[in-house]
PDB file of C-alpha atoms in Angstrom:
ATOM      1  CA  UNK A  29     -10.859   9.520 -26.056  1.00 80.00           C
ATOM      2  CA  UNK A  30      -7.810   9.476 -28.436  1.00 85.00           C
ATOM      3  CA  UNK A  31      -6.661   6.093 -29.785  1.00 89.00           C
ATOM      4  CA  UNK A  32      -4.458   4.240 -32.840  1.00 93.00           C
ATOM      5  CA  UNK A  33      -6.626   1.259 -34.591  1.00 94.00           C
ATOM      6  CA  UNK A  34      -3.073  -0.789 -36.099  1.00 93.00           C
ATOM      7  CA  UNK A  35      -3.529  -3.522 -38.409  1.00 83.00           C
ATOM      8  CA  UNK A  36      -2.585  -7.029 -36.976  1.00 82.00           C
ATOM      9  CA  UNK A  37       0.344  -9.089 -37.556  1.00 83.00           C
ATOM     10  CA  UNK A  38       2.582 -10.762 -38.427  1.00 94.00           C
ATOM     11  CA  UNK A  39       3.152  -9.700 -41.243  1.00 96.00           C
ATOM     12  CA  UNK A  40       5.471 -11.970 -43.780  1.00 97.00           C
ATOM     13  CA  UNK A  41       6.789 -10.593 -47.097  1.00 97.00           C
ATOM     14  CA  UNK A  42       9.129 -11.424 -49.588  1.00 97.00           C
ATOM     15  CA  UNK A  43      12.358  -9.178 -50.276  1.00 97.00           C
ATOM     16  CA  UNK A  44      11.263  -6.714 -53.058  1.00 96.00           C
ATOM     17  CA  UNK A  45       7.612  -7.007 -52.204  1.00 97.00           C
ATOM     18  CA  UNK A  46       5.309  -3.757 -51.394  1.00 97.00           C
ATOM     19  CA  UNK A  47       4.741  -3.165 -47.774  1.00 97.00           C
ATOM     20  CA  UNK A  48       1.569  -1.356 -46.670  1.00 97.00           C
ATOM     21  CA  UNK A  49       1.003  -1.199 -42.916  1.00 97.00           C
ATOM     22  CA  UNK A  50      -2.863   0.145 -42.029  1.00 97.00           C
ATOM     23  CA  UNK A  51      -3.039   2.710 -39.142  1.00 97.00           C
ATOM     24  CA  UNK A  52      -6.339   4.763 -38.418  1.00 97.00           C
ATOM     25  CA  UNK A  53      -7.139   6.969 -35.285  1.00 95.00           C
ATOM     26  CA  UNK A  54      -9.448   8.724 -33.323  1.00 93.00           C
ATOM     27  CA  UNK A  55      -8.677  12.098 -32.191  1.00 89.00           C
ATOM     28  CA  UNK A  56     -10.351  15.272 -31.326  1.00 83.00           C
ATOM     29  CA  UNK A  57      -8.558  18.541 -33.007  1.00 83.00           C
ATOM     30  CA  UNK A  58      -5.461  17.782 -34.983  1.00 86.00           C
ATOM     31  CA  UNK A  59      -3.003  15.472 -33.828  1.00 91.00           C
ATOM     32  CA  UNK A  60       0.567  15.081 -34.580  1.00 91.00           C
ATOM     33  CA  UNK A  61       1.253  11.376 -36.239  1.00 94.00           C
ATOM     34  CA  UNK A  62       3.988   8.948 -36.164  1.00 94.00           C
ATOM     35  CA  UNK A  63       5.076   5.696 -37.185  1.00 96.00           C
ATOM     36  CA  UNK A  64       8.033   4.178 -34.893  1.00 95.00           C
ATOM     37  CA  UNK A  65      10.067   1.126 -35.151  1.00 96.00           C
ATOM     38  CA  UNK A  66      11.379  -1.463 -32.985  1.00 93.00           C
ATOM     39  CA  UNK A  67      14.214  -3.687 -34.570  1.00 91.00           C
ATOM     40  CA  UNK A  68      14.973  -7.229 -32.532  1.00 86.00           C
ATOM     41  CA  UNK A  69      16.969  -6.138 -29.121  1.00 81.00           C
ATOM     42  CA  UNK A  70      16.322  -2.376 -29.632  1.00 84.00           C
ATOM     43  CA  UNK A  71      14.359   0.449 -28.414  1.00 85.00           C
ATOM     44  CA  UNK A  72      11.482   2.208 -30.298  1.00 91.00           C
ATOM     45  CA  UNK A  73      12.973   5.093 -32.649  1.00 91.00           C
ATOM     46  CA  UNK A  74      11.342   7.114 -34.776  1.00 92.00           C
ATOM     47  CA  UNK A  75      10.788   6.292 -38.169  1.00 96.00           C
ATOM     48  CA  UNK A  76       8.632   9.336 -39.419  1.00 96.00           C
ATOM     49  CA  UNK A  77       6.214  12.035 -38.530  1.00 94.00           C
ATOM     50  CA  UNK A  78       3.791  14.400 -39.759  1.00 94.00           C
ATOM     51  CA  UNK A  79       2.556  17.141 -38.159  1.00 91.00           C
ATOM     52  CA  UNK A  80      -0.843  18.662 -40.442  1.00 91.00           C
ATOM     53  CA  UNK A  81      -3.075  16.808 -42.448  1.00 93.00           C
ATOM     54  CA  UNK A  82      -1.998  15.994 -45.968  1.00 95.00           C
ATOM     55  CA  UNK A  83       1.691  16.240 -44.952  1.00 95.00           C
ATOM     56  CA  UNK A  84       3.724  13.072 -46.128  1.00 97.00           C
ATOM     57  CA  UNK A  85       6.192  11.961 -43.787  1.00 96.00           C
ATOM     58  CA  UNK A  86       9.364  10.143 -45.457  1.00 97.00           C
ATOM     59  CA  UNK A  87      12.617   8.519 -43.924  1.00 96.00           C
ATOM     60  CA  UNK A  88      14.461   4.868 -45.085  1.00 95.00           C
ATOM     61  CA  UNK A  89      12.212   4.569 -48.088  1.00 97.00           C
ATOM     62  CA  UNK A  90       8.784   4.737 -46.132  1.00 98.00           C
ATOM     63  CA  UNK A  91       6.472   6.853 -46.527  1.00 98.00           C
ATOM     64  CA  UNK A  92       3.158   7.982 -44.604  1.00 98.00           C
ATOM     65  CA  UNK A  93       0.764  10.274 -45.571  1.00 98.00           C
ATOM     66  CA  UNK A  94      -1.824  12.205 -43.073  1.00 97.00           C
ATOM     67  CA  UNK A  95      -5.043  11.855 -44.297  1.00 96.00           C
ATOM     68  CA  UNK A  96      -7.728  13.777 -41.750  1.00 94.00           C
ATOM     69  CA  UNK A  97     -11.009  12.334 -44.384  1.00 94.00           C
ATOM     70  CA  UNK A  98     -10.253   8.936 -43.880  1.00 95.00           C
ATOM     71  CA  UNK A  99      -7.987   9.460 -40.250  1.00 95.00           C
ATOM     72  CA  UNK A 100      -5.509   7.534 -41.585  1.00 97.00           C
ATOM     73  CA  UNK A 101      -1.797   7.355 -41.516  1.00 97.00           C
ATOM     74  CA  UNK A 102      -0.576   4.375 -43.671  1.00 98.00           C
ATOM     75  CA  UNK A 103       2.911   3.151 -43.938  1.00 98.00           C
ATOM     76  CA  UNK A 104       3.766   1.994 -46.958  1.00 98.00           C
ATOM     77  CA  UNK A 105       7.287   0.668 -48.269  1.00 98.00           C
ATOM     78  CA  UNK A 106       7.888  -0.004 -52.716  1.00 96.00           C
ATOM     79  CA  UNK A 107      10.454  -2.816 -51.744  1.00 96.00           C
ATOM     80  CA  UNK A 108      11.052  -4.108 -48.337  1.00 97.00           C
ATOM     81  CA  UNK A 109      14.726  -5.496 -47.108  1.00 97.00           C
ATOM     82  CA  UNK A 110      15.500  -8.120 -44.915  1.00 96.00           C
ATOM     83  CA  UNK A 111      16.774  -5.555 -42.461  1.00 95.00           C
ATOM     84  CA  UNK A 112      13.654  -3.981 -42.334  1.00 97.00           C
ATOM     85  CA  UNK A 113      12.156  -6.804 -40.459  1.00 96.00           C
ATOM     86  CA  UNK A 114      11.342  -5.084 -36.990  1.00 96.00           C
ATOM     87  CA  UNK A 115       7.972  -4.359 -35.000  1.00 95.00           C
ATOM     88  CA  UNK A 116       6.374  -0.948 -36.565  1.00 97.00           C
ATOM     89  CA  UNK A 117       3.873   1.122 -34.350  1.00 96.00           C
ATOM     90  CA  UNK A 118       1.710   4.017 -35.329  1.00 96.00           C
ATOM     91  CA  UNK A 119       1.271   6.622 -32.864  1.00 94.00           C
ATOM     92  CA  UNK A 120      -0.113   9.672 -32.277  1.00 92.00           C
ATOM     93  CA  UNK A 121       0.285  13.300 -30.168  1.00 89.00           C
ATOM     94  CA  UNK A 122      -2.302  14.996 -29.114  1.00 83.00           C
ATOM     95  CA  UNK A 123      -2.587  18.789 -30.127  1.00 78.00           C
ATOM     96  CA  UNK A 124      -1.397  19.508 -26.734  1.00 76.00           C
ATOM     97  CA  UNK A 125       1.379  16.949 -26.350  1.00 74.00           C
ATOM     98  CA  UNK A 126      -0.150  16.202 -23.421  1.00 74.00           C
ATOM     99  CA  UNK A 127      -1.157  13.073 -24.269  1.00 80.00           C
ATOM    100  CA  UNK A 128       0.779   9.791 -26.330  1.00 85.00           C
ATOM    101  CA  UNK A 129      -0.718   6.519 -27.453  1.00 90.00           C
ATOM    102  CA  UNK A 130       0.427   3.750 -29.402  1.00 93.00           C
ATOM    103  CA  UNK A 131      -0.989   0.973 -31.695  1.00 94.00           C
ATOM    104  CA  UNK A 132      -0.487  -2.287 -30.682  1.00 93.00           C
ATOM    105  CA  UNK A 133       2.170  -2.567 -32.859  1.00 94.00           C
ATOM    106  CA  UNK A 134       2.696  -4.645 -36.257  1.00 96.00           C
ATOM    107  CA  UNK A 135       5.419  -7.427 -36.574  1.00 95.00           C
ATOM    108  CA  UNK A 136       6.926  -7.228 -40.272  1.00 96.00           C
ATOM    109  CA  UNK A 137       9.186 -10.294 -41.226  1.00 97.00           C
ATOM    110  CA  UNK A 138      10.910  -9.882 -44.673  1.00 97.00           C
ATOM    111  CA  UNK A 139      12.632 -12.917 -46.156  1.00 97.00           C
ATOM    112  CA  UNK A 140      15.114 -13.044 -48.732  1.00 94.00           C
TER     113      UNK A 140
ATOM    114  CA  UNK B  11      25.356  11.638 -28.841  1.00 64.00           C
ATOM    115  CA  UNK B  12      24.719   9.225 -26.248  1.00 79.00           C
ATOM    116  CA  UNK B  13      21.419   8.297 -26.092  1.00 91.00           C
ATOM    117  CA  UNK B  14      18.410   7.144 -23.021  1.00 94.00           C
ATOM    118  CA  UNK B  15      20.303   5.161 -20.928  1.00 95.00           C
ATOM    119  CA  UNK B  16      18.317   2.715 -18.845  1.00 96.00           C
ATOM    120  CA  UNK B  17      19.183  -0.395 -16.181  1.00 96.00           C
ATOM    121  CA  UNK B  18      19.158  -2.578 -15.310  1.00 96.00           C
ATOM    122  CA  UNK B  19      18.274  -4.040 -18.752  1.00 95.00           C
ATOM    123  CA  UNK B  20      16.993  -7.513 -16.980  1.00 96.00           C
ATOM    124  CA  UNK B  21      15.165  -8.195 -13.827  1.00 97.00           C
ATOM    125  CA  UNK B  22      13.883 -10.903 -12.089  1.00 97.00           C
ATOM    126  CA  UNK B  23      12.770 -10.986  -8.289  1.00 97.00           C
ATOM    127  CA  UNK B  24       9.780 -12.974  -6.390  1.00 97.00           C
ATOM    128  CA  UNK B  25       6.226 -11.187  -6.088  1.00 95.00           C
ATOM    129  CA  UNK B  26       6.221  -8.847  -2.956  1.00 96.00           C
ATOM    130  CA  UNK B  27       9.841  -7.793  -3.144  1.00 97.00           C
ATOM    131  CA  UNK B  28      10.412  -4.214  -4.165  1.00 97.00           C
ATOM    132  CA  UNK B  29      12.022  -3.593  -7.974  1.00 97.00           C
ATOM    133  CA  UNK B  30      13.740   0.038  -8.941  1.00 97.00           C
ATOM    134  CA  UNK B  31      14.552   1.269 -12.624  1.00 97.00           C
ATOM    135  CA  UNK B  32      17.302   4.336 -13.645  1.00 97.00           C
ATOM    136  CA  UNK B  33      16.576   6.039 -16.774  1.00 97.00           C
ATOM    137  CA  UNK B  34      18.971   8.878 -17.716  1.00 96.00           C
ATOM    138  CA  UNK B  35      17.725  11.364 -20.333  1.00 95.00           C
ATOM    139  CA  UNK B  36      19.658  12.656 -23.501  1.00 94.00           C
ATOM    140  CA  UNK B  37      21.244  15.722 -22.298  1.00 92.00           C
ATOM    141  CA  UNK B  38      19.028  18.796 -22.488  1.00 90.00           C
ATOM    142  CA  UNK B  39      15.826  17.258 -22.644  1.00 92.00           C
ATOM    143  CA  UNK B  40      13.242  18.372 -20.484  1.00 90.00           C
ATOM    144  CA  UNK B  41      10.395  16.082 -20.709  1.00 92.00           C
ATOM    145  CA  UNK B  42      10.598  12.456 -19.452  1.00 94.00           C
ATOM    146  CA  UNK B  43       8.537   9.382 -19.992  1.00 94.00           C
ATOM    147  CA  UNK B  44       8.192   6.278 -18.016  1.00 96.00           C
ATOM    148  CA  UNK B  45       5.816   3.270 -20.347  1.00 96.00           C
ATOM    149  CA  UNK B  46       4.851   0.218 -19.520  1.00 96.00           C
ATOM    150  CA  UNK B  47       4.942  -2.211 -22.953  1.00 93.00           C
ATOM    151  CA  UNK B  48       3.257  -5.708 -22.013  1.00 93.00           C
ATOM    152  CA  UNK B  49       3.878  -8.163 -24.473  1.00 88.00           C
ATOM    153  CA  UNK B  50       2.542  -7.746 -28.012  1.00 85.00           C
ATOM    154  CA  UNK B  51       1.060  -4.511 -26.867  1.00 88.00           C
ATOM    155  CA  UNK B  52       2.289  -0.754 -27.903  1.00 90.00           C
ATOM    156  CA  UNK B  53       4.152   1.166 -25.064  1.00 93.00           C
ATOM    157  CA  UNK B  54       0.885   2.451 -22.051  1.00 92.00           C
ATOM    158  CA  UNK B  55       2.276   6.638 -20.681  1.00 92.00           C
ATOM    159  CA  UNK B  56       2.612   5.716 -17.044  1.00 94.00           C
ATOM    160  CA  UNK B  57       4.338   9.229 -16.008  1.00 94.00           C
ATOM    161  CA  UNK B  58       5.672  12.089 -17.787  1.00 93.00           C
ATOM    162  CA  UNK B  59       7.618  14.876 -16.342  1.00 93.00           C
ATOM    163  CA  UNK B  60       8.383  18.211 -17.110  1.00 90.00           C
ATOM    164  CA  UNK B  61      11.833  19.493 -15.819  1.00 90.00           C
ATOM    165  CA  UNK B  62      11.087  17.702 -12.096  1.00 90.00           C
ATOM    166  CA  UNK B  63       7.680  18.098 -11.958  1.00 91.00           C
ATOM    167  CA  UNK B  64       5.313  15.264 -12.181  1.00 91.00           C
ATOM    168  CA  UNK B  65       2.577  16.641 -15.152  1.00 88.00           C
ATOM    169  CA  UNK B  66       0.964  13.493 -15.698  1.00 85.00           C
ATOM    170  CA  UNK B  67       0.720  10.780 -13.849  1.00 88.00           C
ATOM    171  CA  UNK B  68      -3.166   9.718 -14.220  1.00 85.00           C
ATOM    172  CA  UNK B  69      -1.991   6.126 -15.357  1.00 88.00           C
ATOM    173  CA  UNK B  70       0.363   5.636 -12.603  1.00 92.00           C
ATOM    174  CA  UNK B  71      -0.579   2.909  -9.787  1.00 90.00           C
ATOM    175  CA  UNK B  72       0.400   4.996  -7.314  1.00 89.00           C
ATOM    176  CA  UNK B  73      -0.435   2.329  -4.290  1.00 93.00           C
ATOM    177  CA  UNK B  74       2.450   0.423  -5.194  1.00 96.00           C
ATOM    178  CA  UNK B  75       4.338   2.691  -8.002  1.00 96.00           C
ATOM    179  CA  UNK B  76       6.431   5.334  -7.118  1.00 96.00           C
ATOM    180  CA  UNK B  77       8.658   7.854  -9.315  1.00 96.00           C
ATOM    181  CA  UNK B  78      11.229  10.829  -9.004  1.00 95.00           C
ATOM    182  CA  UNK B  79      13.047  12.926 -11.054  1.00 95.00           C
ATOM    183  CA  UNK B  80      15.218  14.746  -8.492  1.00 83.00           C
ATOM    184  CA  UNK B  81      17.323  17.900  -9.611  1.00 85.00           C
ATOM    185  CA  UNK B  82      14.950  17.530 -13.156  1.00 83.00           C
ATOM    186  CA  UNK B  83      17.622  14.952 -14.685  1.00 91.00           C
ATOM    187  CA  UNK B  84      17.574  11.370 -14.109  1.00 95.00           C
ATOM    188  CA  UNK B  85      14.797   9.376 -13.283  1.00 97.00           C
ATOM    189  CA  UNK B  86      13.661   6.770 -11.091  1.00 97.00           C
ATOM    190  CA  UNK B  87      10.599   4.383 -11.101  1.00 97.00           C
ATOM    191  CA  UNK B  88       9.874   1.865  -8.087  1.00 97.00           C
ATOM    192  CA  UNK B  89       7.464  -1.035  -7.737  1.00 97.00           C
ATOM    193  CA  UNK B  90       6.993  -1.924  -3.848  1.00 96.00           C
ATOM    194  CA  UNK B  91       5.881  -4.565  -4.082  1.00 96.00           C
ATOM    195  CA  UNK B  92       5.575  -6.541  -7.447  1.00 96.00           C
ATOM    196  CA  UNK B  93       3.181  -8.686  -8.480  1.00 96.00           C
ATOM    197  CA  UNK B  94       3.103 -11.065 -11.111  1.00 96.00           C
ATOM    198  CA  UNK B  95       1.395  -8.911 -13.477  1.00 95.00           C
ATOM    199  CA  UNK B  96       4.159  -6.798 -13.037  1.00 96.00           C
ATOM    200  CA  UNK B  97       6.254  -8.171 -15.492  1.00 97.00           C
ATOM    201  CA  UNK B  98       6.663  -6.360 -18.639  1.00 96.00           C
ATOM    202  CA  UNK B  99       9.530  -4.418 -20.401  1.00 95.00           C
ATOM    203  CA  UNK B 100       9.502  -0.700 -18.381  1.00 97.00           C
ATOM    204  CA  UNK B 101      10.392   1.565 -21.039  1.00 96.00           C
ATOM    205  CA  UNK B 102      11.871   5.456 -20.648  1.00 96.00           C
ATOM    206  CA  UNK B 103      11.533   7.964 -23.381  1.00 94.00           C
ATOM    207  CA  UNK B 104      12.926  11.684 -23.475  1.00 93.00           C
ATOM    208  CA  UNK B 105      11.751  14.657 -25.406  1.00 90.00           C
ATOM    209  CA  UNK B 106      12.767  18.552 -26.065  1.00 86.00           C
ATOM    210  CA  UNK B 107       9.330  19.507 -24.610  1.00 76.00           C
ATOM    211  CA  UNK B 108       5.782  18.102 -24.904  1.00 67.00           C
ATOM    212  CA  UNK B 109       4.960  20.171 -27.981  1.00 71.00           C
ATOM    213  CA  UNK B 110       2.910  17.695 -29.966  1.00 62.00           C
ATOM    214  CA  UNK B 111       5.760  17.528 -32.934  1.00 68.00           C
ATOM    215  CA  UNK B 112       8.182  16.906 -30.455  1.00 77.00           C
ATOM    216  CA  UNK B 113      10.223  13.403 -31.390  1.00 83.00           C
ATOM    217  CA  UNK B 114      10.199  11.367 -28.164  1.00 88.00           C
ATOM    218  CA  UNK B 115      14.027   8.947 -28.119  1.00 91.00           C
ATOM    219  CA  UNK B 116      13.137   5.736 -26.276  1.00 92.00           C
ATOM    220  CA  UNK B 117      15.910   4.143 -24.235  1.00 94.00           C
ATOM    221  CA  UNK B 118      16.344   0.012 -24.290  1.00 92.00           C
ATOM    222  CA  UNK B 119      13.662  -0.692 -21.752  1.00 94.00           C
ATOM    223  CA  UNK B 120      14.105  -2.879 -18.490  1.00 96.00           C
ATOM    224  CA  UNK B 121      12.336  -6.415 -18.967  1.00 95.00           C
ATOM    225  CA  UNK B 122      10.998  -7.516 -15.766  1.00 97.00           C
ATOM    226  CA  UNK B 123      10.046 -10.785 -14.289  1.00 97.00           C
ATOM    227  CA  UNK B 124       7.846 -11.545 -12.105  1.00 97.00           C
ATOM    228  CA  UNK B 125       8.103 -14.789 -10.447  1.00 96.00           C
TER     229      UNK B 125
END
């Protein structure tokens, strides 16, 4: 079936450093892909999304690209913030919407 | 634009008592999501509705879980009764419509424990 692969955390990084957060999937057809965050005492919200393959989804300085050759969906960041420490999951849609699932999720600390 | 409202945000009760959790959509949202998000885990679809209707609820332990959506708006999801691996944060999510692009808004979640 349909599943996210998320690359493990924690993840610790200076302020200024580059973030890249590895996501790959499994999916049958063409899913819909997104990354969503969880900051400390929050719920999940969307962070970004992309919908085809080769789209680049953008929002906050992070970027994602959808990449059907390698099923990938990356996050990547030029230079975190401390306020972007939070807990970052991939997930994805399938063409249907009738089914969700989530990576495990990746714990990003960022200190200053 | 208020957003999903859930409560209680807390619980804790003994194993074998009965637990209930209120999840109240952004306005105009038809689709509804109960998860379950154990620790260090992503969020697990336990139900999703559609207006009232119940469209998916494969993942649902329906010999002690229960859930409603009367009158397609709010939401409730019951555990009678809880066990210990029970506890976890009990998230809601609402959505336009289950179109795959659709942008699901997740409300606080309700952390239960199990004792």
């Amino acid at each position: 079936g349909d599943s996210v692969t998320q690359m493990e955390g924690p993840v610790t990084l200076s302020e200024e450093a580059f973030l890249t957060i590895n996501c790959t999937y499994t999916a049958t057809g063409y899913p819909s892909l997104f990354w969503y965050v969880q900051y400390p005492g929050e719920g999940l919200q969307l962070l970004l999304k992309a919908t085809k393959a080769d789209d680049k989804g953008s929002n906050k300085g992070f970027e994602a690209t959808y990449r059907k050759e390698t099923t990938s969906f990356h996050l990547e960041k030029g230079s975190v913030q401390v306020s972007d420490s939070a807990v970052y999951f991939c997930a994805l849609s399938d063409p249907t919407g009738n089914q969700f699932y989530f990576g495990t999720g990746t714990s990003l600390t960022v200190i200053p | 634009e208020a957003g999903v409202v859930q409560s209680p945000r807390y619980k804790i009760i003994e194993k074998k008592q009965p637990v209930a959790f209120w999840c109240n959509p952004i306005s105009g949202h038809n689709t509804l999501y109960w998860y379950l998000q154990n620790l260090g885990q992503g969020p697990e679809l336990l139900i999703r509705y559609e207006n009232e209707e119940a469209v998916d609820d494969s993942q649902l332990p329906k010999d002690r879980f229960s859930a409603e959506r009367l009158k397609g708006v709010d939401s409730t999801l019951k555990i009678q009764p809880a066990e210990l691996g029970d506890s976890a944060v009990y998230l809601c999510a609402s959505s336009l419509g289950s179109e795959t692009y659709n942008e699901q808004f997740f409300g606080p979640g309700t952390r239960l424990t199990v004792l």
